[in-house]
XYZ file of C-alpha atoms in Angstrom:
131
model
C -0.097 0.069 -0.003
C 1.232 3.455 -0.711
C 1.201 6.317 1.925
C -1.773 7.729 0.267
C -3.717 4.480 0.844
C -2.598 4.069 4.316
C -3.120 7.616 5.415
C -6.921 6.978 5.425
C -6.753 4.827 8.430
C -6.537 6.170 11.828
C -5.776 4.153 14.961
C -7.817 5.930 17.956
C -6.772 4.666 21.406
C -9.506 5.409 24.258
C -8.574 4.414 27.723
C -11.049 4.771 30.505
C -11.542 3.783 34.080
C -15.142 2.974 34.882
C -16.551 2.402 38.312
C -19.164 0.046 38.481
C -22.081 1.388 40.846
C -24.578 -1.387 40.396
C -22.982 -5.076 39.679
C -26.472 -6.464 39.519
C -27.751 -3.980 36.942
C -24.639 -4.366 35.105
C -24.632 -8.191 34.698
C -28.635 -8.296 34.254
C -28.154 -6.060 30.988
C -25.296 -8.117 29.892
C -27.655 -11.183 30.303
C -30.502 -9.811 28.386
C -28.028 -8.847 25.651
C -26.807 -12.355 25.575
C -30.507 -13.652 25.428
C -30.994 -11.512 22.655
C -27.939 -12.604 20.649
C -28.407 -16.012 21.317
C -31.995 -16.651 20.960
C -33.762 -19.620 22.526
C -31.685 -21.586 24.933
C -30.816 -24.887 24.096
C -29.947 -24.052 20.463
C -26.908 -24.908 18.701
C -24.712 -22.579 20.679
C -26.069 -23.460 23.995
C -22.654 -24.052 25.316
C -21.101 -21.011 24.005
C -24.022 -19.009 25.565
C -23.811 -20.621 28.915
C -20.092 -19.734 29.137
C -20.940 -16.215 28.205
C -23.691 -16.176 30.923
C -21.374 -17.519 33.654
C -18.574 -15.037 32.910
C -20.779 -11.990 32.940
C -22.567 -13.198 36.126
C -19.076 -13.771 37.897
C -16.878 -10.676 36.535
C -18.138 -7.121 35.883
C -15.352 -6.475 33.606
C -16.414 -9.423 31.440
C -20.135 -7.889 31.596
C -18.911 -4.407 30.659
C -16.751 -5.933 27.646
C -19.726 -7.637 26.337
C -21.654 -4.584 26.292
C -19.459 -2.024 24.637
C -19.265 -2.172 21.198
C -16.797 0.139 19.397
C -19.052 0.405 16.263
C -21.611 2.201 18.636
C -18.778 4.831 19.425
C -18.469 5.768 15.708
C -21.450 4.524 13.920
C -22.998 8.127 13.513
C -19.751 10.079 12.955
C -19.917 11.394 9.370
C -17.092 10.233 6.849
C -16.111 7.416 9.150
C -16.189 3.745 8.712
C -14.923 1.183 11.425
C -12.357 -0.894 9.496
C -11.229 -3.160 12.601
C -11.642 -3.209 16.371
C -10.522 -4.587 19.394
C -11.176 -4.169 23.131
C -10.886 -5.687 26.519
C -12.035 -4.940 29.956
C -10.144 -5.728 33.392
C -10.699 -5.013 36.928
C -7.877 -2.777 38.144
C -6.765 -1.262 41.419
C -7.710 2.646 41.024
C -7.702 5.503 43.844
C -9.357 8.437 42.388
C -7.739 10.570 45.235
C -4.335 9.432 43.991
C -2.744 12.179 41.754
C -0.536 9.277 39.993
C -3.413 7.029 39.304
C -4.193 8.126 35.929
C -0.708 8.310 34.256
C -1.034 9.436 30.752
C 2.810 9.602 30.105
C 3.693 7.838 26.933
C 6.373 5.331 27.861
C 8.091 5.562 24.572
C 8.491 9.343 24.001
C 7.981 10.556 27.849
C 5.475 13.104 26.929
C 2.312 13.663 28.400
C -0.680 13.243 26.004
C -3.080 15.489 27.736
C -0.429 18.385 28.079
C 1.030 18.437 24.524
C -1.290 18.818 21.578
C 1.440 19.044 19.056
C 2.920 16.258 16.929
C 3.144 12.821 18.563
C 6.176 10.310 18.315
C 4.660 8.673 15.411
C 4.132 11.923 13.479
C 0.676 12.329 13.994
C -1.349 15.355 15.532
C -2.693 15.096 19.086
C -5.866 17.244 19.611
C -7.748 17.936 22.884
C -10.810 15.994 23.544
C -14.063 16.932 24.391
C -14.516 15.060 27.513
């Protein structure tokens, strides 16, 4: 691929720390989503459905990951089509009162992404976010 062909593609990195305030509501919503996805119990994918249900009942991070869809984040952005996506969720130790808990330093170039809206290490441009 030439540079003009690859320049159409952008890697958007988003990292969030979310607090699960109602585990029952989260897992219940994830279970409803699984039921809608797999349809009637006992079908061809009954074993896969059972594994998914067990995972979202036992782990809030799994429940959250099952509900988050990167397509939903960009589906209504004009002029953009999702080409590929990967995401994961994990339980982390986080202290919102610790000023170092949210470390945005880029380990490769040592620059703070939030403070510097110039060029990044890969030659791209960093812009402030709306959040």
